[in-house]
């Protein structure tokens, strides 16, 4: 086997790792870069290899920083199979079309407001997204499946979002594990991350490689405090949230708070056609739910719906939210505040000190969400400067990524045979401390990889390394 790291190497977004085995080339994820608009746009458009050179794709989960460039790969000539779990395929059916729609809509908006600038073109179109879906091949959890290059893949529940997987690939001589994004024990809705069997090499995420998260059990009280404080001063609560996973988790928690009469009964909205479609997909895959969420179903309740909650699909309905008087809660993607309807809600609401913006997930470097979380008092939205006067809060308890200690615990079953760990999906200040912790805990070499680095994975202790 030979590994080349192209994306989420030395950073968090754009997950993309090339695996060569017995004459075939497999892509592990094909995600979108997020961050500085022009830089991310350039990186997303430039595939580091000919699309036709890829024989198959193995997709860990549906988040756009892992799946978002699949339509571009197809646009450029890839026609091979894309292997993933059934729930991930159903999520991608909505997410890739939504990403294309947002790209087309944002391009139209920017071009209309900046007529003298060079016209903006979407990264890919709805037609490209539609052409991608027939290539997907479902691989249920714990189902060994032969793919290209003499490889067999087997997926395990990563506990990150619905359908997320960690994957073991073997060619009969070498066993490689790819963590995808590892979730946390105790998160709402989904099951806890599964352990993997012993392997020779591990590609592991390191998003929070230097940190310890607050316990998920504390989240309900924290959310209650933020809602009551904002409504108490007559404000609006604006929650940027990933349409997959985080939106459904927040809805479930608000449902519980409403049931227990712990927060005032104000109007609540999920403003996103994608979140509407994704929530339907969640309802269609109860096999991925944890016991607590299944109890809602056993009691005849919809875990993702309640009396005060309205799902908004149409753009006209979204625009009307800004004309409402009084307090309300709106949940809207994207989670990093980089695209979609959340930008319009922020533009209309972050200038009012009565309002709160509640950050609920990881914010990649240079994203608008990171700028808000870091305390910037002036930001640009749709190219226009906006003053930040609203309260900015963060809900770390809902992080969908394991922290340093949780990653160390999760990888333990693999360590009896593990020769080397490649750390991806983390900024250097996170991956370097995790590498040291792995060495100190298990005596195993861990490398925070960089873009373009190539590693030969041999079925012996020695590796050949080429770094470019």
Short mmCIF file of C-alpha atoms in Angstrom, two decimals:
data_model
loop_
_atom_site.label_atom_id
_atom_site.label_comp_id
_atom_site.label_asym_id
_atom_site.label_seq_id
_atom_site.Cartn_x
_atom_site.Cartn_y
_atom_site.Cartn_z
CA UNK A 1 0.00 0.00 0.00
CA UNK A 2 1.01 3.60 -0.61
CA UNK A 3 -0.63 6.63 1.01
CA UNK A 4 -0.61 10.22 -0.27
CA UNK A 5 -2.21 12.92 1.87
CA UNK A 6 -3.89 15.73 -0.06
CA UNK A 7 -6.55 17.32 2.18
CA UNK A 8 -7.19 17.69 5.93
CA UNK A 9 -3.40 17.41 6.27
CA UNK A 10 -2.03 20.16 8.50
CA UNK A 11 -5.59 21.51 8.71
CA UNK A 12 -9.15 20.39 9.34
CA UNK A 13 -11.19 20.66 6.14
CA UNK A 14 -10.91 19.11 2.67
CA UNK A 15 -10.47 15.49 3.79
CA UNK A 16 -8.84 13.57 0.93
CA UNK A 17 -6.31 10.74 1.15
CA UNK A 18 -5.13 8.64 -1.80
CA UNK A 19 -4.45 4.93 -1.23
CA UNK A 20 -2.69 2.82 -3.88
CA UNK A 21 -2.84 -0.97 -3.67
CA UNK A 22 -1.99 -3.63 -6.27
CA UNK A 23 -2.31 -1.26 -9.23
CA UNK A 24 -5.58 0.40 -8.12
CA UNK A 25 -6.07 3.88 -6.66
CA UNK A 26 -8.66 4.43 -3.95
CA UNK A 27 -9.68 7.82 -2.56
CA UNK A 28 -10.54 8.01 1.14
CA UNK A 29 -13.04 10.91 1.27
CA UNK A 30 -13.30 13.75 -1.22
CA UNK A 31 -14.14 16.76 0.93
CA UNK A 32 -14.44 20.47 0.44
CA UNK A 33 -11.97 23.01 1.85
CA UNK A 34 -13.50 25.75 3.99
CA UNK A 35 -11.91 28.97 5.21
CA UNK A 36 -10.76 32.12 3.41
CA UNK A 37 -13.15 32.33 0.48
CA UNK A 38 -10.68 32.92 -2.36
CA UNK A 39 -8.10 30.47 -1.02
CA UNK A 40 -10.71 27.76 -0.37
CA UNK A 41 -12.25 28.33 -3.79
CA UNK A 42 -8.86 27.89 -5.50
CA UNK A 43 -8.02 24.72 -3.53
CA UNK A 44 -11.44 23.21 -4.16
CA UNK A 45 -11.20 23.72 -7.91
CA UNK A 46 -7.71 22.20 -8.25
CA UNK A 47 -7.80 18.43 -7.91
CA UNK A 48 -4.23 17.22 -7.20
CA UNK A 49 -4.59 14.24 -9.58
CA UNK A 50 -6.54 13.38 -12.74
CA UNK A 51 -10.07 12.35 -11.75
CA UNK A 52 -9.95 9.41 -14.18
CA UNK A 53 -6.96 7.98 -12.29
CA UNK A 54 -9.20 7.13 -9.30
CA UNK A 55 -10.74 3.64 -9.38
CA UNK A 56 -13.04 3.97 -6.37
CA UNK A 57 -13.90 6.25 -3.43
CA UNK A 58 -14.48 5.15 0.17
CA UNK A 59 -16.50 7.80 2.00
CA UNK A 60 -16.44 7.98 5.80
CA UNK A 61 -19.52 10.21 6.23
CA UNK A 62 -21.68 12.87 4.63
CA UNK A 63 -20.31 16.12 6.07
CA UNK A 64 -19.33 18.43 3.24
CA UNK A 65 -15.69 18.70 4.34
CA UNK A 66 -15.55 14.95 3.62
CA UNK A 67 -17.97 14.53 0.68
CA UNK A 68 -18.32 17.97 -0.90
CA UNK A 69 -15.98 17.60 -3.89
CA UNK A 70 -17.45 14.32 -5.15
CA UNK A 71 -19.53 16.11 -7.83
CA UNK A 72 -16.41 17.97 -8.99
CA UNK A 73 -14.57 14.62 -9.23
CA UNK A 74 -17.44 13.29 -11.37
CA UNK A 75 -17.52 16.49 -13.43
CA UNK A 76 -13.83 15.94 -14.23
CA UNK A 77 -14.28 12.35 -15.39
CA UNK A 78 -14.52 9.95 -12.42
CA UNK A 79 -17.08 7.18 -13.00
CA UNK A 80 -16.09 4.54 -10.44
CA UNK A 81 -18.01 3.29 -7.39
CA UNK A 82 -18.37 5.33 -4.18
CA UNK A 83 -18.65 3.03 -1.13
CA UNK A 84 -20.41 4.18 2.02
CA UNK A 85 -23.11 3.27 4.54
CA UNK A 86 -26.79 3.40 3.48
CA UNK A 87 -27.54 6.34 5.82
CA UNK A 88 -24.56 8.30 4.44
CA UNK A 89 -25.77 7.75 0.88
CA UNK A 90 -29.24 9.03 1.77
CA UNK A 91 -27.74 12.10 3.46
CA UNK A 92 -25.48 12.82 0.49
CA UNK A 93 -28.51 12.74 -1.82
CA UNK A 94 -29.76 15.87 -0.04
CA UNK A 95 -26.46 17.48 0.95
CA UNK A 96 -24.68 17.47 -2.40
CA UNK A 97 -27.71 18.94 -4.17
CA UNK A 98 -28.07 21.55 -1.44
CA UNK A 99 -24.39 22.50 -1.68
CA UNK A 100 -24.77 22.93 -5.45
CA UNK A 101 -27.92 25.00 -4.97
CA UNK A 102 -26.23 27.26 -2.40
CA UNK A 103 -23.18 27.67 -4.66
CA UNK A 104 -25.41 28.66 -7.57
CA UNK A 105 -27.53 31.00 -5.43
CA UNK A 106 -24.55 32.65 -3.72
CA UNK A 107 -22.87 33.21 -7.09
CA UNK A 108 -26.03 34.89 -8.38
CA UNK A 109 -26.30 37.05 -5.22
CA UNK A 110 -22.66 38.16 -5.30
CA UNK A 111 -22.72 38.84 -9.04
CA UNK A 112 -25.88 40.95 -8.66
CA UNK A 113 -24.37 43.04 -5.83
CA UNK A 114 -20.91 43.37 -7.41
CA UNK A 115 -21.67 43.85 -11.12
CA UNK A 116 -18.27 45.36 -11.89
CA UNK A 117 -16.25 42.46 -10.44
CA UNK A 118 -15.19 39.30 -12.25
CA UNK A 119 -18.30 37.04 -12.31
CA UNK A 120 -18.34 34.23 -9.75
CA UNK A 121 -18.97 30.68 -11.01
CA UNK A 122 -20.30 27.90 -8.73
CA UNK A 123 -17.87 25.08 -7.96
CA UNK A 124 -20.34 22.57 -9.36
CA UNK A 125 -23.98 22.49 -10.39
CA UNK A 126 -27.13 20.60 -9.43
CA UNK A 127 -26.63 18.49 -12.56
CA UNK A 128 -23.16 17.46 -11.31
CA UNK A 129 -24.65 16.47 -7.95
CA UNK A 130 -27.37 14.43 -9.66
CA UNK A 131 -24.76 12.66 -11.80
CA UNK A 132 -22.85 11.63 -8.65
CA UNK A 133 -25.61 9.74 -6.83
CA UNK A 134 -25.87 6.68 -9.15
CA UNK A 135 -22.20 5.89 -8.39
CA UNK A 136 -22.85 5.20 -4.68
CA UNK A 137 -22.71 1.60 -3.43
CA UNK A 138 -24.18 0.80 0.03
CA UNK A 139 -21.94 -1.02 2.51
CA UNK A 140 -23.69 -1.70 5.85
CA UNK A 141 -21.70 -1.73 9.09
CA UNK A 142 -19.63 -4.85 9.79
CA UNK A 143 -20.08 -6.20 6.26
CA UNK A 144 -16.71 -7.12 4.65
CA UNK A 145 -16.83 -5.94 1.04
CA UNK A 146 -14.31 -6.46 -1.76
CA UNK A 147 -13.38 -3.29 -3.65
CA UNK A 148 -10.61 -2.41 -6.15
CA UNK A 149 -6.93 -3.25 -5.73
CA UNK A 150 -7.49 -6.56 -3.94
CA UNK A 151 -8.77 -4.63 -0.95
CA UNK A 152 -11.51 -5.63 1.47
CA UNK A 153 -13.22 -2.87 3.46
CA UNK A 154 -15.28 -3.15 6.63
CA UNK A 155 -17.10 -0.24 8.28
CA UNK A 156 -17.73 0.40 11.97
CA UNK A 157 -19.97 3.03 13.58
CA UNK A 158 -17.85 6.14 14.24
CA UNK A 159 -20.51 7.76 16.47
CA UNK A 160 -20.00 11.16 14.79
CA UNK A 161 -23.17 11.70 12.74
CA UNK A 162 -25.88 9.44 11.32
CA UNK A 163 -24.18 6.79 9.18
CA UNK A 164 -20.63 7.90 9.97
CA UNK A 165 -18.03 5.16 9.76
CA UNK A 166 -14.50 4.24 10.65
CA UNK A 167 -13.11 1.86 8.07
CA UNK A 168 -10.62 -1.01 8.04
CA UNK A 169 -9.01 -1.85 4.69
CA UNK A 170 -6.82 -4.89 4.09
CA UNK A 171 -5.13 -6.42 1.03
CA UNK A 172 -4.31 -9.64 2.89
CA UNK A 173 -0.84 -8.40 3.86
CA UNK A 174 -1.38 -4.98 5.44
CA UNK A 175 -4.29 -3.70 7.54
CA UNK A 176 -5.04 0.04 7.45
CA UNK A 177 -7.69 1.80 9.55
CA UNK A 178 -9.18 5.16 8.62
CA UNK A 179 -10.94 6.77 11.56
CA UNK A 180 -13.04 9.28 9.62
CA UNK A 181 -14.33 11.63 12.32
CA UNK A 182 -14.61 9.92 15.71
CA UNK A 183 -17.56 10.99 17.84
CA UNK A 184 -17.99 11.09 21.60
CA UNK A 185 -19.68 8.71 24.00
CA UNK A 186 -23.00 10.05 25.28
CA UNK A 187 -23.96 12.35 22.39
CA UNK A 188 -27.70 12.65 21.70
CA UNK A 189 -29.40 10.50 19.01
CA UNK A 190 -26.55 8.36 17.68
CA UNK A 191 -24.75 5.36 19.16
CA UNK A 192 -21.31 5.61 20.75
CA UNK A 193 -18.19 5.05 18.59
CA UNK A 194 -17.37 1.38 18.04
CA UNK A 195 -13.89 0.00 18.73
CA UNK A 196 -11.87 -1.28 15.76
CA UNK A 197 -9.89 -4.54 15.60
CA UNK A 198 -6.07 -4.56 15.66
CA UNK A 199 -4.46 -3.05 12.54
CA UNK A 200 -0.97 -2.23 11.26
CA UNK A 201 -1.50 1.45 10.43
CA UNK A 202 -4.04 4.06 11.45
CA UNK A 203 -5.10 7.34 9.83
CA UNK A 204 -6.74 9.22 12.71
CA UNK A 205 -8.40 12.60 13.08
CA UNK A 206 -6.92 15.08 15.57
CA UNK A 207 -9.42 17.95 15.56
CA UNK A 208 -9.30 18.36 19.34
CA UNK A 209 -5.97 16.65 19.96
CA UNK A 210 -4.90 18.95 22.80
CA UNK A 211 -8.23 19.44 24.57
CA UNK A 212 -10.64 18.00 27.08
CA UNK A 213 -14.33 18.67 26.39
CA UNK A 214 -17.03 19.37 28.95
CA UNK A 215 -19.18 16.27 29.46
CA UNK A 216 -22.17 15.93 27.09
CA UNK A 217 -24.45 15.48 30.10
CA UNK A 218 -23.95 19.18 30.96
CA UNK A 219 -25.37 20.41 27.66
CA UNK A 220 -29.04 20.58 28.63
CA UNK A 221 -28.42 23.02 31.48
CA UNK A 222 -26.11 25.18 29.35
CA UNK A 223 -28.66 25.40 26.53
CA UNK A 224 -31.39 26.25 29.05
CA UNK A 225 -29.28 29.13 30.42
CA UNK A 226 -28.61 30.64 26.98
CA UNK A 227 -32.25 30.40 25.85
CA UNK A 228 -33.63 31.95 29.07
CA UNK A 229 -31.01 34.72 29.17
CA UNK A 230 -31.64 35.75 25.55
CA UNK A 231 -35.44 35.64 25.78
CA UNK A 232 -35.28 37.46 29.14
CA UNK A 233 -33.87 40.53 27.44
CA UNK A 234 -36.29 40.30 24.51
CA UNK A 235 -33.69 38.99 22.08
CA UNK A 236 -33.46 36.40 19.34
CA UNK A 237 -31.33 33.28 19.55
CA UNK A 238 -29.54 32.55 16.26
CA UNK A 239 -27.97 29.09 16.13
CA UNK A 240 -25.66 28.25 13.20
CA UNK A 241 -25.72 24.46 13.06
CA UNK A 242 -24.68 21.75 10.65
CA UNK A 243 -27.81 20.44 8.93
CA UNK A 244 -26.66 16.88 9.59
CA UNK A 245 -26.45 15.87 13.23
CA UNK A 246 -26.13 19.13 15.10
CA UNK A 247 -29.52 20.52 14.02
CA UNK A 248 -31.29 17.31 15.03
CA UNK A 249 -29.42 17.20 18.36
CA UNK A 250 -30.43 20.77 19.22
CA UNK A 251 -34.04 20.10 18.24
CA UNK A 252 -34.09 17.03 20.48
CA UNK A 253 -32.66 19.03 23.42
CA UNK A 254 -35.13 21.89 22.90
CA UNK A 255 -37.89 19.24 22.77
CA UNK A 256 -36.76 17.94 26.16
CA UNK A 257 -36.55 21.45 27.67
CA UNK A 258 -40.04 22.27 26.38
CA UNK A 259 -41.44 18.96 27.71
CA UNK A 260 -39.94 19.70 31.12
CA UNK A 261 -41.20 23.34 31.02
CA UNK A 262 -37.67 24.64 31.63
CA UNK A 263 -37.72 27.31 28.90
CA UNK A 264 -40.41 29.79 27.76
CA UNK A 265 -42.68 28.69 24.92
CA UNK A 266 -41.42 31.03 22.18
CA UNK A 267 -41.56 30.28 18.44
CA UNK A 268 -38.74 28.08 17.19
CA UNK A 269 -37.69 27.54 13.60
CA UNK A 270 -35.39 25.22 11.68
CA UNK A 271 -34.70 27.35 8.61
CA UNK A 272 -33.19 25.17 5.93
CA UNK A 273 -34.58 23.03 3.12
CA UNK A 274 -31.57 20.77 3.65
CA UNK A 275 -32.34 20.32 7.36
CA UNK A 276 -35.94 19.42 6.43
CA UNK A 277 -34.70 16.72 4.04
CA UNK A 278 -31.98 15.53 6.40
CA UNK A 279 -34.45 15.19 9.26
CA UNK A 280 -36.59 12.97 7.02
CA UNK A 281 -33.49 10.85 6.45
CA UNK A 282 -32.92 10.63 10.21
CA UNK A 283 -36.49 9.40 10.66
CA UNK A 284 -35.83 6.74 8.00
CA UNK A 285 -32.79 5.30 9.82
CA UNK A 286 -33.79 4.45 13.41
CA UNK A 287 -31.31 1.56 13.23
CA UNK A 288 -28.62 4.22 13.86
CA UNK A 289 -30.31 5.66 16.99
CA UNK A 290 -29.22 5.19 20.58
CA UNK A 291 -31.59 3.73 23.18
CA UNK A 292 -32.73 7.12 24.53
CA UNK A 293 -33.84 8.38 21.11
CA UNK A 294 -35.60 5.11 20.35
CA UNK A 295 -37.65 5.61 23.52
CA UNK A 296 -39.27 8.67 21.92
CA UNK A 297 -40.40 6.40 19.08
CA UNK A 298 -41.63 3.74 21.50
CA UNK A 299 -43.72 6.42 23.27
CA UNK A 300 -45.25 7.55 19.97
CA UNK A 301 -43.34 10.87 19.89
CA UNK A 302 -41.40 12.41 17.04
CA UNK A 303 -37.95 13.16 18.53
CA UNK A 304 -37.39 15.84 15.86
CA UNK A 305 -40.69 17.70 16.11
CA UNK A 306 -42.87 19.42 18.73
CA UNK A 307 -45.70 21.98 18.93
CA UNK A 308 -43.60 25.18 19.07
CA UNK A 309 -41.23 24.11 16.25
CA UNK A 310 -41.66 25.03 12.57
CA UNK A 311 -39.51 23.70 9.73
CA UNK A 312 -39.02 26.33 7.00
CA UNK A 313 -38.31 25.08 3.49
CA UNK A 314 -39.19 27.96 1.14
CA UNK A 315 -37.07 31.09 0.76
CA UNK A 316 -40.09 33.35 1.25
CA UNK A 317 -40.74 31.79 4.66
CA UNK A 318 -37.11 32.35 5.60
CA UNK A 319 -37.26 36.04 4.66
CA UNK A 320 -40.40 36.54 6.76
CA UNK A 321 -38.52 35.49 9.91
CA UNK A 322 -36.62 38.77 9.83
CA UNK A 323 -39.92 40.67 9.97
CA UNK A 324 -41.13 38.90 13.13
CA UNK A 325 -41.43 40.88 16.35
CA UNK A 326 -40.33 39.62 19.74
CA UNK A 327 -38.18 36.69 20.75
CA UNK A 328 -37.69 33.48 18.82
CA UNK A 329 -35.10 30.78 18.18
CA UNK A 330 -33.82 30.00 14.68
CA UNK A 331 -31.50 27.12 13.78
CA UNK A 332 -29.94 27.36 10.33
CA UNK A 333 -26.91 25.95 8.45
CA UNK A 334 -24.10 26.24 7.73
CA UNK A 335 -22.47 25.38 11.02
CA UNK A 336 -19.33 27.42 10.23
CA UNK A 337 -21.40 30.38 8.95
CA UNK A 338 -19.88 30.09 5.50
CA UNK A 339 -22.94 29.74 3.26
CA UNK A 340 -26.70 29.46 3.19
CA UNK A 341 -29.53 31.19 5.04
CA UNK A 342 -27.58 31.62 8.27
CA UNK A 343 -25.64 34.44 6.59
CA UNK A 344 -28.86 36.40 6.08
CA UNK A 345 -29.94 35.81 9.70
CA UNK A 346 -26.55 36.96 10.96
CA UNK A 347 -26.59 40.04 8.72
CA UNK A 348 -29.97 41.05 10.16
CA UNK A 349 -29.31 40.18 13.83
CA UNK A 350 -25.68 40.41 14.97
CA UNK A 351 -25.87 44.19 15.26
CA UNK A 352 -28.41 44.02 18.13
CA UNK A 353 -27.00 43.47 21.66
CA UNK A 354 -30.27 41.85 22.80
CA UNK A 355 -29.61 38.90 20.46
CA UNK A 356 -27.36 35.87 20.92
CA UNK A 357 -25.44 33.84 18.35
CA UNK A 358 -24.84 30.33 19.73
CA UNK A 359 -21.89 28.52 18.14
CA UNK A 360 -22.43 24.76 18.42
CA UNK A 361 -19.59 23.05 16.57
CA UNK A 362 -16.01 23.22 15.35
CA UNK A 363 -15.11 26.43 13.48
CA UNK A 364 -12.31 26.01 10.96
CA UNK A 365 -9.59 28.63 10.66
CA UNK A 366 -10.62 31.78 8.74
CA UNK A 367 -14.33 30.90 8.64
CA UNK A 368 -16.91 33.48 9.69
CA UNK A 369 -17.85 31.24 12.61
CA UNK A 370 -14.25 31.25 13.87
CA UNK A 371 -14.12 35.05 13.58
CA UNK A 372 -17.31 35.43 15.62
CA UNK A 373 -16.15 32.91 18.23
CA UNK A 374 -12.77 34.65 18.57
CA UNK A 375 -14.50 37.95 19.41
CA UNK A 376 -14.05 40.02 16.27
CA UNK A 377 -16.19 43.17 16.49
CA UNK A 378 -16.54 43.71 12.75
CA UNK A 379 -16.94 41.01 10.09
CA UNK A 380 -17.81 40.89 6.41
CA UNK A 381 -20.98 39.15 5.23
CA UNK A 382 -21.61 38.96 1.48
CA UNK A 383 -18.60 41.25 1.10
CA UNK A 384 -20.11 44.00 3.26
CA UNK A 385 -18.83 45.06 6.73
CA UNK A 386 -21.17 44.35 9.67
CA UNK A 387 -20.65 45.40 13.31
CA UNK A 388 -20.94 42.58 15.90
CA UNK A 389 -22.95 43.71 18.93
CA UNK A 390 -24.86 40.52 19.70
CA UNK A 391 -23.69 38.19 22.47
CA UNK A 392 -21.59 35.33 21.06
CA UNK A 393 -21.87 32.07 23.02
CA UNK A 394 -20.40 28.62 22.44
CA UNK A 395 -21.76 25.19 23.33
CA UNK A 396 -18.67 22.98 23.52
CA UNK A 397 -20.58 20.13 25.17
CA UNK A 398 -22.12 19.15 21.83
CA UNK A 399 -18.83 18.74 19.99
CA UNK A 400 -19.13 15.86 17.56
CA UNK A 401 -15.39 15.14 17.70
CA UNK A 402 -13.68 13.11 20.41
CA UNK A 403 -11.20 15.00 22.57
CA UNK A 404 -7.62 13.88 23.23
CA UNK A 405 -8.46 11.44 26.03
CA UNK A 406 -11.41 9.98 24.13
CA UNK A 407 -9.23 9.39 21.06
CA UNK A 408 -6.59 7.67 23.16
CA UNK A 409 -9.26 5.39 24.65
CA UNK A 410 -10.87 4.69 21.27
CA UNK A 411 -7.61 3.62 19.60
CA UNK A 412 -6.51 1.28 22.42
CA UNK A 413 -7.90 -1.97 20.88
CA UNK A 414 -5.71 -1.40 17.80
CA UNK A 415 -2.45 -0.81 19.61
CA UNK A 416 -1.26 -4.41 20.07
CA UNK A 417 -0.18 -4.53 16.39
CA UNK A 418 -0.09 -0.84 15.47
CA UNK A 419 3.15 0.29 13.81
CA UNK A 420 2.39 3.93 13.03
CA UNK A 421 -0.35 6.55 13.31
CA UNK A 422 -0.91 9.28 10.73
CA UNK A 423 -2.67 12.27 12.24
CA UNK A 424 -5.00 14.22 9.94
CA UNK A 425 -7.96 16.58 10.28
CA UNK A 426 -6.29 18.82 12.83
CA UNK A 427 -4.45 22.11 12.96
CA UNK A 428 -0.77 21.78 14.01
CA UNK A 429 -1.42 23.04 17.55
CA UNK A 430 -3.85 20.13 18.01
CA UNK A 431 -2.13 17.28 16.14
CA UNK A 432 1.36 17.81 17.61
CA UNK A 433 0.28 17.40 21.27
CA UNK A 434 -1.78 14.34 20.33
CA UNK A 435 1.25 12.80 18.61
CA UNK A 436 3.24 13.26 21.83
CA UNK A 437 0.40 11.78 23.91
CA UNK A 438 0.19 8.68 21.69
CA UNK A 439 3.96 8.17 21.97
CA UNK A 440 3.87 8.60 25.75
CA UNK A 441 0.83 6.35 26.25
CA UNK A 442 1.49 3.51 23.81
CA UNK A 443 5.09 3.98 22.59
CA UNK A 444 3.81 4.21 19.00
CA UNK A 445 5.12 6.76 16.51
CA UNK A 446 2.48 9.29 15.46
CA UNK A 447 3.04 11.73 12.58
CA UNK A 448 1.06 14.92 11.98
CA UNK A 449 1.08 14.70 8.18
CA UNK A 450 1.40 17.57 5.72
CA UNK A 451 -0.15 17.99 2.24
CA UNK A 452 1.66 16.01 -0.45
CA UNK A 453 3.48 13.62 1.89
CA UNK A 454 3.76 10.04 0.62
CA UNK A 455 4.19 6.94 2.79
CA UNK A 456 4.83 3.35 1.68
CA UNK A 457 3.02 1.01 4.07
CA UNK A 458 4.98 -2.22 4.17
CA UNK A 459 3.96 -5.38 6.02
CA UNK A 460 7.11 -4.96 8.14
CA UNK A 461 8.17 -2.56 10.90
CA UNK A 462 10.22 -0.33 8.55
CA UNK A 463 8.50 2.26 6.32
CA UNK A 464 9.81 4.19 3.38
CA UNK A 465 8.86 7.86 3.65
CA UNK A 466 8.91 10.49 0.91
CA UNK A 467 7.86 14.01 1.95
CA UNK A 468 7.39 16.73 -0.63
#
